[in-house]
Coordinates of C-alpha atoms and ligand atoms in Angstrom, one line a residue:
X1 CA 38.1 -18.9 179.2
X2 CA 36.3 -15.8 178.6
X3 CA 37.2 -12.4 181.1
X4 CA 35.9 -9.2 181.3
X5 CA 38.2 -6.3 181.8
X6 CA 37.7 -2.9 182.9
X7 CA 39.8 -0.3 181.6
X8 CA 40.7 2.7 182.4
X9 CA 42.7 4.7 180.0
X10 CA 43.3 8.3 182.3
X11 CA 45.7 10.9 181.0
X12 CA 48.9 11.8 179.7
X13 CA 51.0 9.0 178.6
X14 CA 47.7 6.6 179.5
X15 CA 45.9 5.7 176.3
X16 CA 49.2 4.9 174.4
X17 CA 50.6 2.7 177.2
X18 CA 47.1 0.6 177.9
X19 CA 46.8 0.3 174.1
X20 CA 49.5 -1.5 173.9
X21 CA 48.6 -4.1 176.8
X22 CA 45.2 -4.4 175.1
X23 CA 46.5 -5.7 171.8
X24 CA 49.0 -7.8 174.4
X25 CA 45.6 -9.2 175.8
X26 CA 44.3 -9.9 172.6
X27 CA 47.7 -11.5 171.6
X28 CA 47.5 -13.9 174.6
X29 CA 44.2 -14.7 173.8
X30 CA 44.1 -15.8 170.2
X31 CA 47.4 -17.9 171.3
X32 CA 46.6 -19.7 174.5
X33 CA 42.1 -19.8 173.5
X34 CA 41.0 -17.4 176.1
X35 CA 38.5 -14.6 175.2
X36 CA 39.1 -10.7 177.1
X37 CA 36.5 -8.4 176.5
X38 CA 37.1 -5.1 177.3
X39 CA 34.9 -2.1 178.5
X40 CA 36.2 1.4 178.8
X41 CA 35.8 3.4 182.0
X42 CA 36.6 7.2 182.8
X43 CA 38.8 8.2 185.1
X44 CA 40.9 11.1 186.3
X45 CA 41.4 14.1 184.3
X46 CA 39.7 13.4 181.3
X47 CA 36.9 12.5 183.5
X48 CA 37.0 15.8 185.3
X49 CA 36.5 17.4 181.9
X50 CA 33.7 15.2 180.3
X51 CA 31.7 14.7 183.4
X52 CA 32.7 16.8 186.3
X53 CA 34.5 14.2 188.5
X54 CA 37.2 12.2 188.6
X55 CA 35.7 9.3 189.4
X56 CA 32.1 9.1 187.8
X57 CA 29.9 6.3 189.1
X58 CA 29.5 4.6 186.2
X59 CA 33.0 3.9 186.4
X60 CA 32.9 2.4 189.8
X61 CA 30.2 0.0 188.8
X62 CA 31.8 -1.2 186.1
X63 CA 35.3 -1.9 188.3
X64 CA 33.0 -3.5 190.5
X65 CA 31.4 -6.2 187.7
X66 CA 35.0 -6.8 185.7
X67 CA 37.0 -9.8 186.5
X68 CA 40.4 -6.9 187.1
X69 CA 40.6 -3.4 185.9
X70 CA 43.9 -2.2 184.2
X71 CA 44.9 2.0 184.5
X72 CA 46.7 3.8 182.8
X73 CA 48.1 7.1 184.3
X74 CA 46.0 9.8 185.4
X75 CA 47.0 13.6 186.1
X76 CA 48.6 16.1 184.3
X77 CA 49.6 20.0 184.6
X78 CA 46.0 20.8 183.2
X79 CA 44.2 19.9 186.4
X80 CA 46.9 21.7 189.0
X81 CA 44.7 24.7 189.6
X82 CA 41.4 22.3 190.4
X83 CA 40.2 22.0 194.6
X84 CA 40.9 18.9 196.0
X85 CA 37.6 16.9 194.7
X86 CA 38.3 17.5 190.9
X87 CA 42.0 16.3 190.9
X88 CA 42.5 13.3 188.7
X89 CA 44.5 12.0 191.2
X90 CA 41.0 12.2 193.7
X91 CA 39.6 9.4 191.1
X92 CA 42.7 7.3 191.9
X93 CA 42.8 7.4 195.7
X94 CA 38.7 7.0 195.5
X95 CA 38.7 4.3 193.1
X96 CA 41.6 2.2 196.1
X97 CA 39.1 3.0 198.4
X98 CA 36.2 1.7 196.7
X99 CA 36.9 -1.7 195.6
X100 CA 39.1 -1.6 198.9
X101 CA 42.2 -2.3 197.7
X102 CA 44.3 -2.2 201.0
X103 CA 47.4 -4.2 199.3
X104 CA 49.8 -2.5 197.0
X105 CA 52.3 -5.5 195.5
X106 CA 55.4 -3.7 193.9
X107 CA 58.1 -6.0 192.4
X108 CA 61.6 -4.2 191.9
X109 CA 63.8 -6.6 189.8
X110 CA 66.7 -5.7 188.1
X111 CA 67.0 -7.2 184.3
X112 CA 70.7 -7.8 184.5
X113 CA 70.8 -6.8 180.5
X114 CA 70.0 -3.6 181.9
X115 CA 72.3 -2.7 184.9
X116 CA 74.1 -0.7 183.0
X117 CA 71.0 2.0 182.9
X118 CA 71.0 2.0 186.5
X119 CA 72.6 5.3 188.5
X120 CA 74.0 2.9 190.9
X121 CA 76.9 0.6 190.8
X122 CA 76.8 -3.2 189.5
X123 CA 78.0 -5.0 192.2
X124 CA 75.3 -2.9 194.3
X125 CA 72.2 -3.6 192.2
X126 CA 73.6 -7.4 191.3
X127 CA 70.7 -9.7 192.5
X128 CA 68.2 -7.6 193.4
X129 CA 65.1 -8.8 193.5
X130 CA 62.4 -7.7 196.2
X131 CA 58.7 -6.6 196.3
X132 CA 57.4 -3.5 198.0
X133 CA 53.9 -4.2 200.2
X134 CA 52.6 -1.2 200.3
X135 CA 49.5 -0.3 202.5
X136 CA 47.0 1.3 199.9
X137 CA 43.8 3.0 201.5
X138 CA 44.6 4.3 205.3
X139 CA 47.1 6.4 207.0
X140 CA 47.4 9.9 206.3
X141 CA 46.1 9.7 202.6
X142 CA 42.7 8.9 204.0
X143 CA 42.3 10.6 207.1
X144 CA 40.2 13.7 208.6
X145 CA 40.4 16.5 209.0
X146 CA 42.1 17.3 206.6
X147 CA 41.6 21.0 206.6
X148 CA 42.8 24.6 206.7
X149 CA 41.7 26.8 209.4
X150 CA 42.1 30.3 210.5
X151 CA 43.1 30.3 214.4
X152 CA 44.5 33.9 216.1
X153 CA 48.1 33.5 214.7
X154 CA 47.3 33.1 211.4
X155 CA 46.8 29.8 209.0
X156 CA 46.7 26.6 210.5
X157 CA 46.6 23.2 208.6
X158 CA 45.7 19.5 209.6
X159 CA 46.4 16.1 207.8
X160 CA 45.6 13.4 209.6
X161 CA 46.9 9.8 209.7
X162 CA 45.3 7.4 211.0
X163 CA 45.1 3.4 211.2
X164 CA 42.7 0.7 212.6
X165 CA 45.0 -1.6 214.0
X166 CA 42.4 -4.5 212.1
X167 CA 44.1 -2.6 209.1
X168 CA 47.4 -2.8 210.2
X169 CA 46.8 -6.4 210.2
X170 CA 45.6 -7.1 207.3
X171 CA 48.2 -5.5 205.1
X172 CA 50.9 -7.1 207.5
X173 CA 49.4 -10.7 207.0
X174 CA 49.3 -10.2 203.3
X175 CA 53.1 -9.6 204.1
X176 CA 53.7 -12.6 205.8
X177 CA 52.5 -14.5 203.3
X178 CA 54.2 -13.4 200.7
X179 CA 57.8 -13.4 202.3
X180 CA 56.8 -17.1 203.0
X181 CA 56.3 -17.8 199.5
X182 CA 59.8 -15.7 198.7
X183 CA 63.2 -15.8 200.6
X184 CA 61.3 -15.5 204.1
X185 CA 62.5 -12.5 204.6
X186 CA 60.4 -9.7 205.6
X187 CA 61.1 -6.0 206.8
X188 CA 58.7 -3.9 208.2
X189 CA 59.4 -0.4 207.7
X190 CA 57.8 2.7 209.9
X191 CA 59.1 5.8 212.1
X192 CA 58.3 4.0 215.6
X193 CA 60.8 6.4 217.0
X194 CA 58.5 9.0 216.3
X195 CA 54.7 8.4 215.3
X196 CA 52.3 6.2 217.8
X197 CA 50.9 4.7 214.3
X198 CA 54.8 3.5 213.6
X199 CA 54.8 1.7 217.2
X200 CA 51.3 0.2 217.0
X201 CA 52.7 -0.9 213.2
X202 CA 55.5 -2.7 215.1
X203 CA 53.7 -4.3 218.0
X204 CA 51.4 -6.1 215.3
X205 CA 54.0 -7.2 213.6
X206 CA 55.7 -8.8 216.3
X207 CA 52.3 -10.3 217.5
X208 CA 51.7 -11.7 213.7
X209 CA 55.5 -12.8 213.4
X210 CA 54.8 -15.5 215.8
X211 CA 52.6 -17.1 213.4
X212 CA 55.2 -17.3 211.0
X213 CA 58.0 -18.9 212.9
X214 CA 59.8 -19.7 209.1
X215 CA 59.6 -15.6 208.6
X216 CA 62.5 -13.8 209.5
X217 CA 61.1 -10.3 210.6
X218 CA 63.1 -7.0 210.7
X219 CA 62.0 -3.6 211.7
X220 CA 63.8 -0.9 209.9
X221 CA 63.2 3.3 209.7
X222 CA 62.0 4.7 207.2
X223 CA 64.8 7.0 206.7
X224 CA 67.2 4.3 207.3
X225 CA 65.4 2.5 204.7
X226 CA 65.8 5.2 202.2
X227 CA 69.7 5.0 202.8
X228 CA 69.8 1.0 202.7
X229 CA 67.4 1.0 199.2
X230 CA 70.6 3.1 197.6
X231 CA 73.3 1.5 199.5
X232 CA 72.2 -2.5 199.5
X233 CA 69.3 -2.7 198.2
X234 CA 70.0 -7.0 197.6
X235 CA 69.6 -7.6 200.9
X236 CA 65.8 -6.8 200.7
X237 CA 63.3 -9.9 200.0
X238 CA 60.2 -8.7 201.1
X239 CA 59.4 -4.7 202.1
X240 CA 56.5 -4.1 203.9
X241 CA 55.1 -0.2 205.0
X242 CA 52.2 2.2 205.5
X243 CA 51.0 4.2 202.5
X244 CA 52.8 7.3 202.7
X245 CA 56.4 5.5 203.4
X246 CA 55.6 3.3 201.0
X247 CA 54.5 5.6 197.7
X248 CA 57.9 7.6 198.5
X249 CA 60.5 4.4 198.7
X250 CA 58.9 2.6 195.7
X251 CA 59.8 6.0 193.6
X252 CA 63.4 5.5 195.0
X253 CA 63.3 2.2 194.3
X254 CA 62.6 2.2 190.8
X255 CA 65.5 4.0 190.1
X256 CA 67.4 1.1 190.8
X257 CA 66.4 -1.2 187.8
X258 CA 67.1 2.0 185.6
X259 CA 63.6 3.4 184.8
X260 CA 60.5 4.0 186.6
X261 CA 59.3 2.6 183.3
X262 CA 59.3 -0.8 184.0
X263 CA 58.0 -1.4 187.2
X264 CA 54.4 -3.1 187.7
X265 CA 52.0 -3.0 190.3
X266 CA 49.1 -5.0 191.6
X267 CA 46.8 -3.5 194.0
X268 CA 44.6 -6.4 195.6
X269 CA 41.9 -6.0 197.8
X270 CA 38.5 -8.1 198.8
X271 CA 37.0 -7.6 195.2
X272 CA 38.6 -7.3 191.4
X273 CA 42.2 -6.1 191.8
X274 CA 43.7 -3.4 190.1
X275 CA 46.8 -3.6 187.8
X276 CA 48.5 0.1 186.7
X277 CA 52.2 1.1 186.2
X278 CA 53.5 2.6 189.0
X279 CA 54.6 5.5 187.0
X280 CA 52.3 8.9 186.4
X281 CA 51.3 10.1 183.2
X282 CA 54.1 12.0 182.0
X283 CA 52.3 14.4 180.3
X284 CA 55.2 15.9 178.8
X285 CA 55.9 12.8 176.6
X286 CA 52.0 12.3 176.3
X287 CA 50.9 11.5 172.0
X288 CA 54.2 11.3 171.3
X289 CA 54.5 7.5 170.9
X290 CA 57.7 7.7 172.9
X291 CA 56.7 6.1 176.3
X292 CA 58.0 3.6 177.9
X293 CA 55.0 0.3 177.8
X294 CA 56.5 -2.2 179.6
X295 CA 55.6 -1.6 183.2
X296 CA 52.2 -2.0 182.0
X297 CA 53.0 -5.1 180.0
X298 CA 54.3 -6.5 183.3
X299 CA 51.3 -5.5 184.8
X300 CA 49.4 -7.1 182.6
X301 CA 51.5 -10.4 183.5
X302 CA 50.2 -9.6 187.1
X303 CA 47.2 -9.9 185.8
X304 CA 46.9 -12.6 184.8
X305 CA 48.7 -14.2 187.6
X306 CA 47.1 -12.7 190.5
X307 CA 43.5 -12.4 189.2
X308 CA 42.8 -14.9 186.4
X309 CA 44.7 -17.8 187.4
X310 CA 46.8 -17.7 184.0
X311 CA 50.3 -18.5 186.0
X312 CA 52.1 -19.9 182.4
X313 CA 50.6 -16.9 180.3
X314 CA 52.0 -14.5 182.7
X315 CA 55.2 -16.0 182.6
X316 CA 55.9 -15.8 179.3
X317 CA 54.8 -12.6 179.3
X318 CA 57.5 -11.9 181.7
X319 CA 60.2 -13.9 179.9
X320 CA 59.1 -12.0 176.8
X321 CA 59.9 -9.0 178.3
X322 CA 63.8 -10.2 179.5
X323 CA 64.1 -11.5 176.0
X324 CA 63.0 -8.3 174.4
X325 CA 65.5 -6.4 176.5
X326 CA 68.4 -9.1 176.0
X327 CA 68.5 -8.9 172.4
X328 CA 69.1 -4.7 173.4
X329 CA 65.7 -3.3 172.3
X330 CA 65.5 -0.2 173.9
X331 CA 62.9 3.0 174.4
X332 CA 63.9 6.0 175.0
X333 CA 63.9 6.0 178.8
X334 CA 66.7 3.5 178.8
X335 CA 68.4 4.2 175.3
X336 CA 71.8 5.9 175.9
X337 CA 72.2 8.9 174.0
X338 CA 74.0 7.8 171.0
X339 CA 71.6 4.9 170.8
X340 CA 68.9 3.7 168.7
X341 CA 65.3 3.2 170.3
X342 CA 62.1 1.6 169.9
X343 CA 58.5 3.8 170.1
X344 CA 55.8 2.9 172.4
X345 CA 54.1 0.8 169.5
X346 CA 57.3 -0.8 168.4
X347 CA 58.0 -2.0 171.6
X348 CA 54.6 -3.4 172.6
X349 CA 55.0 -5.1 168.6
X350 CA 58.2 -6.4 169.7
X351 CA 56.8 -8.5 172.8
X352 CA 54.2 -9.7 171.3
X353 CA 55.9 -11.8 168.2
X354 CA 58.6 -12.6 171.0
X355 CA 55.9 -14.4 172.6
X356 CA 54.6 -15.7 169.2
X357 CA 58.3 -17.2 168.4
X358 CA 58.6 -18.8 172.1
X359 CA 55.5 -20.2 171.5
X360 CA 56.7 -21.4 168.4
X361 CA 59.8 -23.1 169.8
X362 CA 58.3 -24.4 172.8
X363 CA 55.9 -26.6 170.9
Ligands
IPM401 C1 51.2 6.2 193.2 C2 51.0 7.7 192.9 C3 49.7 8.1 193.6 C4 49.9 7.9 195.1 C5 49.3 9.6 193.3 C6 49.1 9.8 191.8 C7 48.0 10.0 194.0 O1 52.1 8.5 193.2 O2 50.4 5.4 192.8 O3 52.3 5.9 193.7 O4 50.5 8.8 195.7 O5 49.6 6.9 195.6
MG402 MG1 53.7 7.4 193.9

């Protein structure tokens, strides 16, 4: 079959990583007969630079006509100084909103080959194995005001969050579904001690619950859910939350497996979906070949999955990666300090003639 891609390289660390998940695409391709073809879009800061804007037009239309988009990073120290509108990180939060991608699917599995990398202990991150829903375009990222003001005692600032409840729904449902499909277990994180948007959260998911009898629903706090993440985070299948709660526990998260550097994500919405590492763009390691490629390379495998309907490709992507690990390849994120590692190149070499020598064996 033939796909078109959109990518979108952004800053930092960017280029190098989605370079690597290119020639990956390519790889998969010449193996299993299917045709990508690939168009470059601007985003971020780059795009700030070149055109102004960190999320030129041109960029959305070309989202808009691909079959699924794959990012890179965007940010970097560079853009700190620029107003809100010329952030790279305005392109990302505009491009979500765009192609409405309300449904941010994080996986946090732990390669047992690598427990060892982890801060926490082994019997505490033994088994785990859950993905993080996230809520991807409402709540206080998106609403207004947002704005400074000056009032009589001085100055006064306002986010706002808010939620339809129709959004609320939709995100929850996706949810649902997903936990059915897992271990059937779902917890719904919020602050309903505290925030009416927390208690609307939880009413909706009590309505929805009923619908999925088979589902067994939990409502946890967010802060308690920080503490539970570090202290037993196996007993999670399914996490579902609102954007802000769920950008800060999927950080947490990823320490668990040992490095932010592996973990994929798969934002899905009513149109093309959008696949991107959940890392940032370490711009400190940017050009120097050292990153870390394999949360994209397992976004690519979500990819494939969720958008072109390539279940087998993407899991020997998947099993590629595990191999790759197993044998005790290594970057530098996850090499110990008297250890040898791979470079960003190296290691997106490595998966690829893993693949080629499964393939191999398999037929
Ligand atoms: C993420 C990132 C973004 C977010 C930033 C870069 C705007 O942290 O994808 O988790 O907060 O959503
Ligand atoms: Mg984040």
């Amino acid at each position: 079959m033939n796909f078109q891609i959109a990518i979108l390289e952004g800053d930092g660390v960017g280029p190098e990583i989605v370079k690597e998940a290119v020639l990956l695409l390519n790889h998969i391709g010449e193996q299993y007969g299917h045709s990508f073809e690939f168009q470059y879009g601007k985003i971020g800061g780059l795009a700030v630079d070149e055109e102004g804007t960190p999320l030129p037009e041109r960029t959305v239309e070309l989202c808009k006509k691909s079959d699924a988009v794959l990012l890179g990073a965007v940010g970097g120290p560079k853009w700190d100084n620029e107003t809100a509108e010329r952030r790279p990180e305005a392109g990302l939060l505009q491009i979500r909103k765009e192609l409405q991608l309300f449904a941010n699917i994080r996986p946090v599995k732990v390669f047992e080959t690598l427990a060892d990398t982890s801060p926490l202990k082994e019997e505490v991150i033994k088994d785990v194995d859950f993905v993080i829903v996230r809520e991807l375009t409402g709540g206080i990222y998106f609403g207004t005001p947002r704005e400074r003001r000056m009032t009589e005692n001085g100055l006064e600032v306002i986010d706002t969050l808010v939620y339809k409840e129709s959004e609320i729904e939709r995100i929850l449902r996706e949810a649902f579904e997903l936990a059915n499909q897992r271990n059937k277990k779902l917890t719904s994180v919020d602050k309903a001690n505290v925030l009416e948007s927390s208690r609307v959260w939880r009413e909706c998911a009590n309505t929805l619950s009923k619908h999925y009898p088979e589902v067994e629903l939990q409502h946890m706090l967010v802060d308690n859910a920080a503490m539970q993440l570090i202290k037993n985070p196996s007993q999670f299948d399914v996490i579902v939350t609102e954007n802000m709660f769920g950008d800060i526990l999927s950080d947490e998260a990823s320490v668990i497996t040992g490095s932010i550097g592996l973990l994929p994500s798969a934002s899905l919405g009513v149109g093309p979906s959008l696949y991107e590492p959940i890392h940032g763009s370490a711009p400190d390691i940017a050009g120097q070949n050292s990153a870390n490629p394999l949360a994209t390379l397992s976004s690519v495998a979500l990819m494939l999955r969720y958008s072109l309907g390539l279940h087998q490709e993407a899991q020997d992507i998947e099993e590629a990666i595990e191999a790759v690990l197993h044998y005790g390849y290594r970057t530098k994120d996850l090499a110990g300090p008297s250890e040898k590692f791979l470079t960003t190149t190296e290691m997106g070499e490595k998966v690829r003639t893993t693949l080629t020598s499964k393939k191999v064996i398999m037929n």
